[in-house]
PDB file of C-alpha atoms in Angstrom:
ATOM      1  CA  MET J 188     114.032 122.299 115.034  1.00 38.00           C
ATOM      2  CA  ASP J 189     111.036 123.163 112.889  1.00 46.00           C
ATOM      3  CA  ASN J 190     109.792 120.668 110.332  1.00 55.00           C
ATOM      4  CA  LEU J 191     111.047 121.329 106.825  1.00 56.00           C
ATOM      5  CA  VAL J 192     109.280 121.163 103.470  1.00 57.00           C
ATOM      6  CA  ARG J 193     110.349 122.075  99.963  1.00 59.00           C
ATOM      7  CA  THR J 194     107.696 124.767  99.553  1.00 55.00           C
ATOM      8  CA  ASP J 195     108.991 125.567  96.062  1.00 86.00           C
ATOM      9  CA  PHE J 196     107.732 122.218  94.735  1.00 93.00           C
ATOM     10  CA  ALA J 197     104.529 122.206  96.770  1.00 94.00           C
ATOM     11  CA  THR J 198     103.694 125.773  95.771  1.00 94.00           C
ATOM     12  CA  HIS J 199     104.639 125.251  92.148  1.00 94.00           C
ATOM     13  CA  PHE J 200     102.406 122.221  91.670  1.00 96.00           C
ATOM     14  CA  ALA J 201      99.524 123.211  93.982  1.00 96.00           C
ATOM     15  CA  ALA J 202      97.490 124.884  91.239  1.00 96.00           C
ATOM     16  CA  ALA J 203      97.707 121.855  88.940  1.00 96.00           C
ATOM     17  CA  VAL J 204      96.588 119.521  91.715  1.00 97.00           C
ATOM     18  CA  ALA J 205      93.768 121.837  92.825  1.00 96.00           C
ATOM     19  CA  ALA J 206      92.496 122.125  89.255  1.00 95.00           C
ATOM     20  CA  HIS J 207      92.416 118.365  88.700  1.00 96.00           C
ATOM     21  CA  ARG J 208      89.072 116.845  87.844  1.00 93.00           C
ATOM     22  CA  GLY J 209      88.421 113.144  87.734  1.00 87.00           C
ATOM     23  CA  SER J 210      89.828 110.211  89.658  1.00 87.00           C
ATOM     24  CA  ALA J 211      93.416 109.400  88.644  1.00 94.00           C
ATOM     25  CA  PHE J 212      95.943 112.230  88.845  1.00 96.00           C
ATOM     26  CA  LEU J 213      98.690 110.425  86.942  1.00 94.00           C
ATOM     27  CA  GLU J 214      97.103 110.534  83.534  1.00 93.00           C
ATOM     28  CA  GLY J 215      96.215 113.084  80.862  1.00 93.00           C
ATOM     29  CA  ASP J 216      96.754 116.800  81.401  1.00 94.00           C
ATOM     30  CA  THR J 217      97.394 116.502  85.143  1.00 95.00           C
ATOM     31  CA  LEU J 218     100.148 113.939  84.590  1.00 95.00           C
ATOM     32  CA  ASN J 219     101.737 116.250  82.039  1.00 95.00           C
ATOM     33  CA  ALA J 220     101.543 119.161  84.472  1.00 96.00           C
ATOM     34  CA  LEU J 221     103.143 117.130  87.275  1.00 96.00           C
ATOM     35  CA  THR J 222     105.915 115.575  85.184  1.00 95.00           C
ATOM     36  CA  MET J 223     109.301 116.849  86.328  1.00 94.00           C
ATOM     37  CA  HIS J 224     111.529 114.911  83.944  1.00 93.00           C
ATOM     38  CA  THR J 225     111.285 112.576  80.978  1.00 92.00           C
ATOM     39  CA  ASP J 226     114.159 110.698  79.408  1.00 88.00           C
ATOM     40  CA  GLY J 227     113.169 108.021  76.955  1.00 86.00           C
ATOM     41  CA  ARG J 228     111.243 105.369  78.860  1.00 92.00           C
ATOM     42  CA  ILE J 229     111.843 106.994  82.281  1.00 95.00           C
ATOM     43  CA  SER J 230     109.618 109.713  83.725  1.00 95.00           C
ATOM     44  CA  VAL J 231     109.712 111.425  87.123  1.00 96.00           C
ATOM     45  CA  THR J 232     106.457 112.859  88.478  1.00 96.00           C
ATOM     46  CA  TRP J 233     105.916 115.192  91.410  1.00 96.00           C
ATOM     47  CA  ALA J 234     103.826 113.992  94.332  1.00 95.00           C
ATOM     48  CA  PRO J 235     103.748 115.546  97.831  1.00 95.00           C
ATOM     49  CA  PHE J 236     106.504 113.571  99.541  1.00 94.00           C
ATOM     50  CA  ASP J 237     108.819 116.541 100.195  1.00 93.00           C
ATOM     51  CA  HIS J 238     108.034 117.107 103.857  1.00 92.00           C
ATOM     52  CA  ILE J 239     110.802 116.177 106.307  1.00 93.00           C
ATOM     53  CA  PHE J 240     109.968 115.349 109.913  1.00 92.00           C
ATOM     54  CA  THR J 241     113.131 116.685 111.496  1.00 92.00           C
ATOM     55  CA  ASP J 242     112.428 115.218 114.956  1.00 91.00           C
ATOM     56  CA  ALA J 243     112.500 111.695 113.526  1.00 93.00           C
ATOM     57  CA  ARG J 244     114.715 109.123 115.214  1.00 93.00           C
ATOM     58  CA  LEU J 245     114.310 106.542 112.446  1.00 95.00           C
ATOM     59  CA  VAL J 246     114.303 106.987 108.666  1.00 96.00           C
ATOM     60  CA  VAL J 247     112.596 104.193 106.709  1.00 95.00           C
ATOM     61  CA  VAL J 248     113.753 104.143 103.078  1.00 96.00           C
ATOM     62  CA  GLY J 249     111.881 102.469 100.235  1.00 93.00           C
ATOM     63  CA  ILE J 250     112.743 102.496  96.525  1.00 95.00           C
ATOM     64  CA  THR J 251     110.302 105.088  95.154  1.00 95.00           C
ATOM     65  CA  PRO J 252     106.615 105.821  95.772  1.00 93.00           C
ATOM     66  CA  GLY J 253     104.377 103.625  93.660  1.00 91.00           C
ATOM     67  CA  ARG J 254     101.589 104.954  91.512  1.00 92.00           C
ATOM     68  CA  GLN J 255      98.881 104.119  94.063  1.00 91.00           C
ATOM     69  CA  GLN J 256     100.825 105.708  96.906  1.00 92.00           C
ATOM     70  CA  ALA J 257     101.289 108.829  94.780  1.00 93.00           C
ATOM     71  CA  GLU J 258      97.593 108.942  93.894  1.00 94.00           C
ATOM     72  CA  ASN J 259      96.629 108.726  97.575  1.00 92.00           C
ATOM     73  CA  ALA J 260      99.061 111.461  98.558  1.00 94.00           C
ATOM     74  CA  LEU J 261      97.910 113.755  95.748  1.00 96.00           C
ATOM     75  CA  ALA J 262      94.280 113.271  96.767  1.00 95.00           C
ATOM     76  CA  ALA J 263      95.149 114.186 100.363  1.00 95.00           C
ATOM     77  CA  PHE J 264      97.125 117.212  99.154  1.00 96.00           C
ATOM     78  CA  LYS J 265      94.190 118.414  97.026  1.00 97.00           C
ATOM     79  CA  GLN J 266      91.764 117.939  99.915  1.00 96.00           C
ATOM     80  CA  ALA J 267      93.996 119.961 102.243  1.00 96.00           C
ATOM     81  CA  ILE J 268      94.372 122.781  99.706  1.00 97.00           C
ATOM     82  CA  ALA J 269      90.595 122.868  99.222  1.00 97.00           C
ATOM     83  CA  ALA J 270      90.203 123.161 103.007  1.00 97.00           C
ATOM     84  CA  GLY J 271      92.405 126.255 103.016  1.00 97.00           C
ATOM     85  CA  ALA J 272      95.772 124.775 103.986  1.00 96.00           C
ATOM     86  CA  SER J 273      98.963 126.302 102.653  1.00 95.00           C
ATOM     87  CA  PRO J 274     100.965 124.185 100.187  1.00 94.00           C
ATOM     88  CA  ALA J 275     103.506 123.475 102.939  1.00 92.00           C
ATOM     89  CA  GLU J 276     100.826 122.326 105.379  1.00 93.00           C
ATOM     90  CA  ALA J 277      99.076 120.324 102.667  1.00 94.00           C
ATOM     91  CA  SER J 278     102.357 118.573 101.935  1.00 92.00           C
ATOM     92  CA  ARG J 279     102.796 117.769 105.634  1.00 90.00           C
ATOM     93  CA  ARG J 280      99.301 116.250 105.832  1.00 90.00           C
ATOM     94  CA  ALA J 281      99.841 114.207 102.681  1.00 91.00           C
ATOM     95  CA  LYS J 282     103.208 112.849 103.791  1.00 85.00           C
ATOM     96  CA  TYR J 283     101.968 109.896 105.811  1.00 76.00           C
ATOM     97  CA  VAL J 284      98.972 108.951 103.673  1.00 79.00           C
ATOM     98  CA  GLY J 285      99.474 105.310 102.802  1.00 64.00           C
ATOM     99  CA  ALA J 286     102.394 104.928 105.206  1.00 71.00           C
ATOM    100  CA  PHE J 287     102.836 101.553 106.835  1.00 70.00           C
ATOM    101  CA  SER J 288      99.927 100.376 108.916  1.00 68.00           C
ATOM    102  CA  GLY J 289      98.482  97.130 110.211  1.00 75.00           C
ATOM    103  CA  PRO J 290     100.569  93.947 109.892  1.00 84.00           C
ATOM    104  CA  ILE J 291     103.410  95.676 108.028  1.00 87.00           C
ATOM    105  CA  ARG J 292     103.871  98.210 110.811  1.00 87.00           C
ATOM    106  CA  ASN J 293     103.564  95.482 113.452  1.00 92.00           C
ATOM    107  CA  ASN J 294     106.208  93.353 111.728  1.00 94.00           C
ATOM    108  CA  LEU J 295     108.586  96.282 111.455  1.00 94.00           C
ATOM    109  CA  ALA J 296     108.119  97.262 115.111  1.00 94.00           C
ATOM    110  CA  ALA J 297     108.699  93.669 116.249  1.00 96.00           C
ATOM    111  CA  MET J 298     111.915  93.356 114.234  1.00 97.00           C
ATOM    112  CA  LEU J 299     113.206  96.654 115.615  1.00 97.00           C
ATOM    113  CA  ASP J 300     112.552  95.312 119.115  1.00 97.00           C
ATOM    114  CA  ARG J 301     114.314  92.044 118.235  1.00 97.00           C
ATOM    115  CA  ILE J 302     117.589  93.858 117.512  1.00 97.00           C
ATOM    116  CA  GLY J 303     117.257  96.271 120.456  1.00 97.00           C
ATOM    117  CA  VAL J 304     116.351  99.556 118.767  1.00 96.00           C
ATOM    118  CA  GLN J 305     113.857 100.388 121.519  1.00 95.00           C
ATOM    119  CA  SER J 306     116.638 100.435 124.140  1.00 94.00           C
ATOM    120  CA  LEU J 307     118.847 102.627 121.961  1.00 95.00           C
ATOM    121  CA  LEU J 308     116.077 105.177 121.311  1.00 93.00           C
ATOM    122  CA  GLY J 309     114.688 105.123 124.840  1.00 91.00           C
ATOM    123  CA  VAL J 310     111.184 103.897 124.023  1.00 92.00           C
ATOM    124  CA  ARG J 311     109.317 100.937 125.497  1.00 94.00           C
ATOM    125  CA  SER J 312     108.803  99.294 122.134  1.00 94.00           C
ATOM    126  CA  GLY J 313     109.319  99.900 118.447  1.00 92.00           C
ATOM    127  CA  ALA J 314     105.556 100.336 118.278  1.00 91.00           C
ATOM    128  CA  ASP J 315     105.927 103.560 120.283  1.00 91.00           C
ATOM    129  CA  LEU J 316     107.829 105.084 117.378  1.00 90.00           C
ATOM    130  CA  PHE J 317     104.658 104.891 115.299  1.00 85.00           C
ATOM    131  CA  SER J 318     102.263 106.151 117.973  1.00 80.00           C
ATOM    132  CA  PRO J 319     100.349 109.416 117.478  1.00 71.00           C
ATOM    133  CA  GLY J 320     102.184 112.425 118.832  1.00 69.00           C
ATOM    134  CA  PRO J 321     105.839 113.242 118.147  1.00 69.00           C
ATOM    135  CA  GLU J 322     106.746 112.299 114.584  1.00 84.00           C
ATOM    136  CA  LEU J 323     109.596 109.911 115.371  1.00 89.00           C
ATOM    137  CA  VAL J 324     109.641 108.017 112.062  1.00 91.00           C
ATOM    138  CA  HIS J 325     110.345 109.644 108.721  1.00 93.00           C
ATOM    139  CA  PHE J 326     109.205 107.630 105.717  1.00 91.00           C
ATOM    140  CA  THR J 327     111.018 108.343 102.481  1.00 94.00           C
ATOM    141  CA  SER J 328     112.385 106.702  99.347  1.00 95.00           C
ATOM    142  CA  ALA J 329     115.753 106.518  97.672  1.00 97.00           C
ATOM    143  CA  LEU J 330     113.960 108.244  94.794  1.00 97.00           C
ATOM    144  CA  ARG J 331     111.608 110.672  96.532  1.00 95.00           C
ATOM    145  CA  HIS J 332     109.448 111.497  93.539  1.00 94.00           C
ATOM    146  CA  PRO J 333     107.612 108.666  91.767  1.00 95.00           C
ATOM    147  CA  VAL J 334     109.564 107.112  88.918  1.00 96.00           C
ATOM    148  CA  LEU J 335     107.769 105.330  86.106  1.00 95.00           C
ATOM    149  CA  VAL J 336     109.490 103.167  83.505  1.00 95.00           C
ATOM    150  CA  ASN J 337     107.388 102.692  80.400  1.00 93.00           C
ATOM    151  CA  GLY J 338     104.459 103.897  82.501  1.00 90.00           C
ATOM    152  CA  LYS J 339     104.944 101.274  85.222  1.00 93.00           C
ATOM    153  CA  ASP J 340     106.297 101.584  88.759  1.00 94.00           C
ATOM    154  CA  TYR J 341     110.096 101.577  88.922  1.00 96.00           C
ATOM    155  CA  ASN J 342     111.388  98.307  90.410  1.00 93.00           C
ATOM    156  CA  GLY J 343     115.125  98.963  90.554  1.00 93.00           C
ATOM    157  CA  THR J 344     115.887  98.719  86.842  1.00 95.00           C
ATOM    158  CA  PRO J 345     117.676 100.617  85.360  1.00 96.00           C
ATOM    159  CA  ASP J 346     120.265 101.069  88.088  1.00 96.00           C
ATOM    160  CA  MET J 347     119.473 104.232  90.036  1.00 96.00           C
ATOM    161  CA  LEU J 348     123.073 105.326  90.552  1.00 97.00           C
ATOM    162  CA  GLY J 349     123.955 104.594  86.928  1.00 96.00           C
ATOM    163  CA  THR J 350     121.064 106.654  85.554  1.00 95.00           C
ATOM    164  CA  PRO J 351     121.760 110.426  85.718  1.00 93.00           C
ATOM    165  CA  ALA J 352     118.154 111.534  86.335  1.00 92.00           C
ATOM    166  CA  LEU J 353     117.748 109.025  89.153  1.00 95.00           C
ATOM    167  CA  ARG J 354     121.160 109.637  90.678  1.00 96.00           C
ATOM    168  CA  GLN J 355     120.307 113.337  90.779  1.00 94.00           C
ATOM    169  CA  GLN J 356     117.296 112.598  92.998  1.00 94.00           C
ATOM    170  CA  ILE J 357     119.566 110.759  95.445  1.00 97.00           C
ATOM    171  CA  GLU J 358     122.184 113.501  95.485  1.00 96.00           C
ATOM    172  CA  THR J 359     119.660 116.313  95.929  1.00 94.00           C
ATOM    173  CA  HIS J 360     116.445 115.155  97.641  1.00 95.00           C
ATOM    174  CA  LEU J 361     117.706 112.188  99.676  1.00 97.00           C
ATOM    175  CA  ALA J 362     120.839 114.158 100.533  1.00 97.00           C
ATOM    176  CA  GLU J 363     118.623 116.992 101.802  1.00 96.00           C
ATOM    177  CA  GLU J 364     116.965 114.535 104.167  1.00 96.00           C
ATOM    178  CA  ALA J 365     120.312 113.168 105.331  1.00 97.00           C
ATOM    179  CA  ARG J 366     121.483 116.672 106.220  1.00 96.00           C
ATOM    180  CA  ALA J 367     118.252 117.349 108.119  1.00 96.00           C
ATOM    181  CA  LEU J 368     118.452 114.070 110.084  1.00 96.00           C
ATOM    182  CA  PRO J 369     122.124 113.582 111.014  1.00 93.00           C
ATOM    183  CA  SER J 370     121.420 111.601 114.206  1.00 94.00           C
ATOM    184  CA  ALA J 371     118.690 109.286 112.943  1.00 96.00           C
ATOM    185  CA  LEU J 372     118.954 105.576 112.253  1.00 97.00           C
ATOM    186  CA  TRP J 373     118.548 104.751 108.564  1.00 98.00           C
ATOM    187  CA  LEU J 374     116.621 101.611 107.631  1.00 97.00           C
ATOM    188  CA  PRO J 375     116.580 100.641 103.934  1.00 96.00           C
ATOM    189  CA  LEU J 376     113.671  98.304 103.217  1.00 91.00           C
ATOM    190  CA  GLY J 377     115.128  95.386 101.308  1.00 89.00           C
ATOM    191  CA  PRO J 378     118.312  95.459  99.221  1.00 91.00           C
ATOM    192  CA  LYS J 379     117.329  97.886  96.463  1.00 93.00           C
ATOM    193  CA  PRO J 380     117.491 101.183  98.431  1.00 96.00           C
ATOM    194  CA  VAL J 381     120.797 100.159 100.039  1.00 97.00           C
ATOM    195  CA  PRO J 382     123.110 101.485  97.276  1.00 97.00           C
ATOM    196  CA  ALA J 383     121.507 104.949  97.533  1.00 98.00           C
ATOM    197  CA  VAL J 384     121.978 105.104 101.308  1.00 98.00           C
ATOM    198  CA  ARG J 385     125.531 103.775 101.054  1.00 98.00           C
ATOM    199  CA  HIS J 386     126.263 106.349  98.361  1.00 98.00           C
ATOM    200  CA  LEU J 387     125.381 109.175 100.734  1.00 98.00           C
ATOM    201  CA  ALA J 388     127.488 107.520 103.422  1.00 98.00           C
ATOM    202  CA  THR J 389     130.529 107.625 101.123  1.00 98.00           C
ATOM    203  CA  ARG J 390     129.859 111.344 100.695  1.00 97.00           C
ATOM    204  CA  GLY J 391     129.894 111.848 104.469  1.00 97.00           C
ATOM    205  CA  LEU J 392     126.176 112.601 104.775  1.00 97.00           C
ATOM    206  CA  ILE J 393     125.170 109.467 106.715  1.00 98.00           C
ATOM    207  CA  ASP J 394     127.156 107.669 109.403  1.00 97.00           C
ATOM    208  CA  PRO J 395     127.600 104.091 108.083  1.00 97.00           C
ATOM    209  CA  GLU J 396     127.213 102.777 111.634  1.00 97.00           C
ATOM    210  CA  ARG J 397     123.661 104.176 111.686  1.00 97.00           C
ATOM    211  CA  ILE J 398     122.538 102.264 108.582  1.00 98.00           C
ATOM    212  CA  LEU J 399     120.538  99.163 109.516  1.00 97.00           C
ATOM    213  CA  GLU J 400     120.949  96.739 106.629  1.00 96.00           C
ATOM    214  CA  GLY J 401     119.502  93.274 106.454  1.00 94.00           C
ATOM    215  CA  LEU J 402     116.061  93.386 108.082  1.00 94.00           C
ATOM    216  CA  PRO J 403     113.574  91.340 106.062  1.00 93.00           C
ATOM    217  CA  HIS J 404     111.000  93.489 104.294  1.00 92.00           C
ATOM    218  CA  PRO J 405     107.971  93.670 106.637  1.00 92.00           C
ATOM    219  CA  SER J 406     105.375  92.961 103.956  1.00 89.00           C
ATOM    220  CA  GLY J 407     102.963  90.084 104.379  1.00 87.00           C
ATOM    221  CA  ALA J 408     104.409  88.397 101.296  1.00 89.00           C
ATOM    222  CA  ASN J 409     107.663  88.052 103.249  1.00 93.00           C
ATOM    223  CA  GLY J 410     105.972  86.514 106.278  1.00 95.00           C
ATOM    224  CA  GLU J 411     108.108  83.395 106.584  1.00 97.00           C
ATOM    225  CA  ARG J 412     111.392  85.302 106.612  1.00 97.00           C
ATOM    226  CA  VAL J 413     109.999  87.768 109.147  1.00 97.00           C
ATOM    227  CA  ALA J 414     108.761  84.927 111.364  1.00 97.00           C
ATOM    228  CA  TYR J 415     112.164  83.228 111.306  1.00 98.00           C
ATOM    229  CA  PHE J 416     113.997  86.493 111.997  1.00 97.00           C
ATOM    230  CA  LEU J 417     111.755  86.995 115.031  1.00 97.00           C
ATOM    231  CA  GLY J 418     112.213  83.439 116.275  1.00 96.00           C
ATOM    232  CA  ARG J 419     108.573  82.599 115.699  1.00 96.00           C
ATOM    233  CA  LYS J 420     109.412  79.826 113.247  1.00 97.00           C
ATOM    234  CA  GLU J 421     112.063  77.149 113.638  1.00 97.00           C
ATOM    235  CA  ARG J 422     114.688  76.421 111.008  1.00 96.00           C
ATOM    236  CA  ALA J 423     113.310  72.920 110.480  1.00 97.00           C
ATOM    237  CA  GLU J 424     109.910  74.379 109.611  1.00 97.00           C
ATOM    238  CA  LEU J 425     111.168  76.662 106.832  1.00 97.00           C
ATOM    239  CA  SER J 426     110.243  76.093 103.221  1.00 97.00           C
ATOM    240  CA  THR J 427     112.926  75.672 100.587  1.00 96.00           C
ATOM    241  CA  LYS J 428     112.317  79.294  99.526  1.00 95.00           C
ATOM    242  CA  THR J 429     113.838  80.680 102.732  1.00 97.00           C
ATOM    243  CA  ARG J 430     117.564  80.510 103.450  1.00 97.00           C
ATOM    244  CA  PRO J 431     118.142  80.851 107.203  1.00 97.00           C
ATOM    245  CA  GLU J 432     121.856  81.681 107.131  1.00 97.00           C
ATOM    246  CA  PRO J 433     121.563  85.282 105.798  1.00 96.00           C
ATOM    247  CA  LEU J 434     118.798  85.979 108.316  1.00 97.00           C
ATOM    248  CA  ASP J 435     120.874  84.592 111.206  1.00 98.00           C
ATOM    249  CA  GLU J 436     123.849  86.690 110.111  1.00 98.00           C
ATOM    250  CA  ALA J 437     121.761  89.849 109.767  1.00 97.00           C
ATOM    251  CA  ARG J 438     120.114  89.379 113.174  1.00 98.00           C
ATOM    252  CA  GLU J 439     123.452  88.897 114.946  1.00 98.00           C
ATOM    253  CA  ARG J 440     125.145  91.750 113.074  1.00 98.00           C
ATOM    254  CA  LEU J 441     122.335  94.222 113.647  1.00 98.00           C
ATOM    255  CA  THR J 442     122.025  93.331 117.332  1.00 98.00           C
ATOM    256  CA  ALA J 443     125.761  93.911 117.785  1.00 98.00           C
ATOM    257  CA  GLN J 444     125.529  97.178 115.842  1.00 98.00           C
ATOM    258  CA  ILE J 445     122.740  98.497 118.071  1.00 97.00           C
ATOM    259  CA  THR J 446     124.727  97.485 121.159  1.00 97.00           C
ATOM    260  CA  ARG J 447     127.741  99.458 119.915  1.00 97.00           C
ATOM    261  CA  LEU J 448     125.602 102.510 119.251  1.00 96.00           C
ATOM    262  CA  ARG J 449     124.013 102.290 122.685  1.00 95.00           C
ATOM    263  CA  LEU J 450     127.374 102.007 124.438  1.00 94.00           C
ATOM    264  CA  ALA J 451     128.729 104.948 122.444  1.00 92.00           C
ATOM    265  CA  ALA J 452     125.741 107.180 123.186  1.00 84.00           C
TER     266      ALA J 452
END
């Protein structure tokens, strides 16, 4: 299947991005030109995250792109347009700018191996999913286009399903991705994207058995929880900030879930 991109958005906003002068895109006239929706303290801004890698075996779901991630993607989009790329191709090139790399990617790959994802997907290691070549991981967000609340990155408040403008993103953009990737595993990063993914499952767009809930967020700030999940740190060595029971439960549940999927394949 060919890769998909919402060329209507990319084409519509290409001129505004190409005409931008200065450093930050998300300010002044360019911010106004890229703003898709405003509702009181909430604003939704376009950035080139529309491309869907339809060969992906794993979908990694965050909350919404942050301002810095959006700035990096817009800069890559502008550079591609200036080099003669079509808006669709520029969007494809911008898609993975700022995607997980380094320790975060290593932590995520190791946790996928710990629950057996590599055996289900027929790769040697979770790290192979991120290797150059076939685009086997699709990075996205519950809210695909950057959401700002009072000018700051959205952090889960107000509730995305209880806010019409945010719920619409889930039921249009994230639903589009679910339809394009019916056989992929869905991995929400942390608890905040989970309601969006579950919402699409209740609508029949995602198989609940293919949603991997409970992995610790792979960020460095979460290092102790990741280390315990991976068995690299003993329970007795944990600080009072880390509760081992939810991590034990998630590890056992996810391992059993992957085993069921593998046996049913």
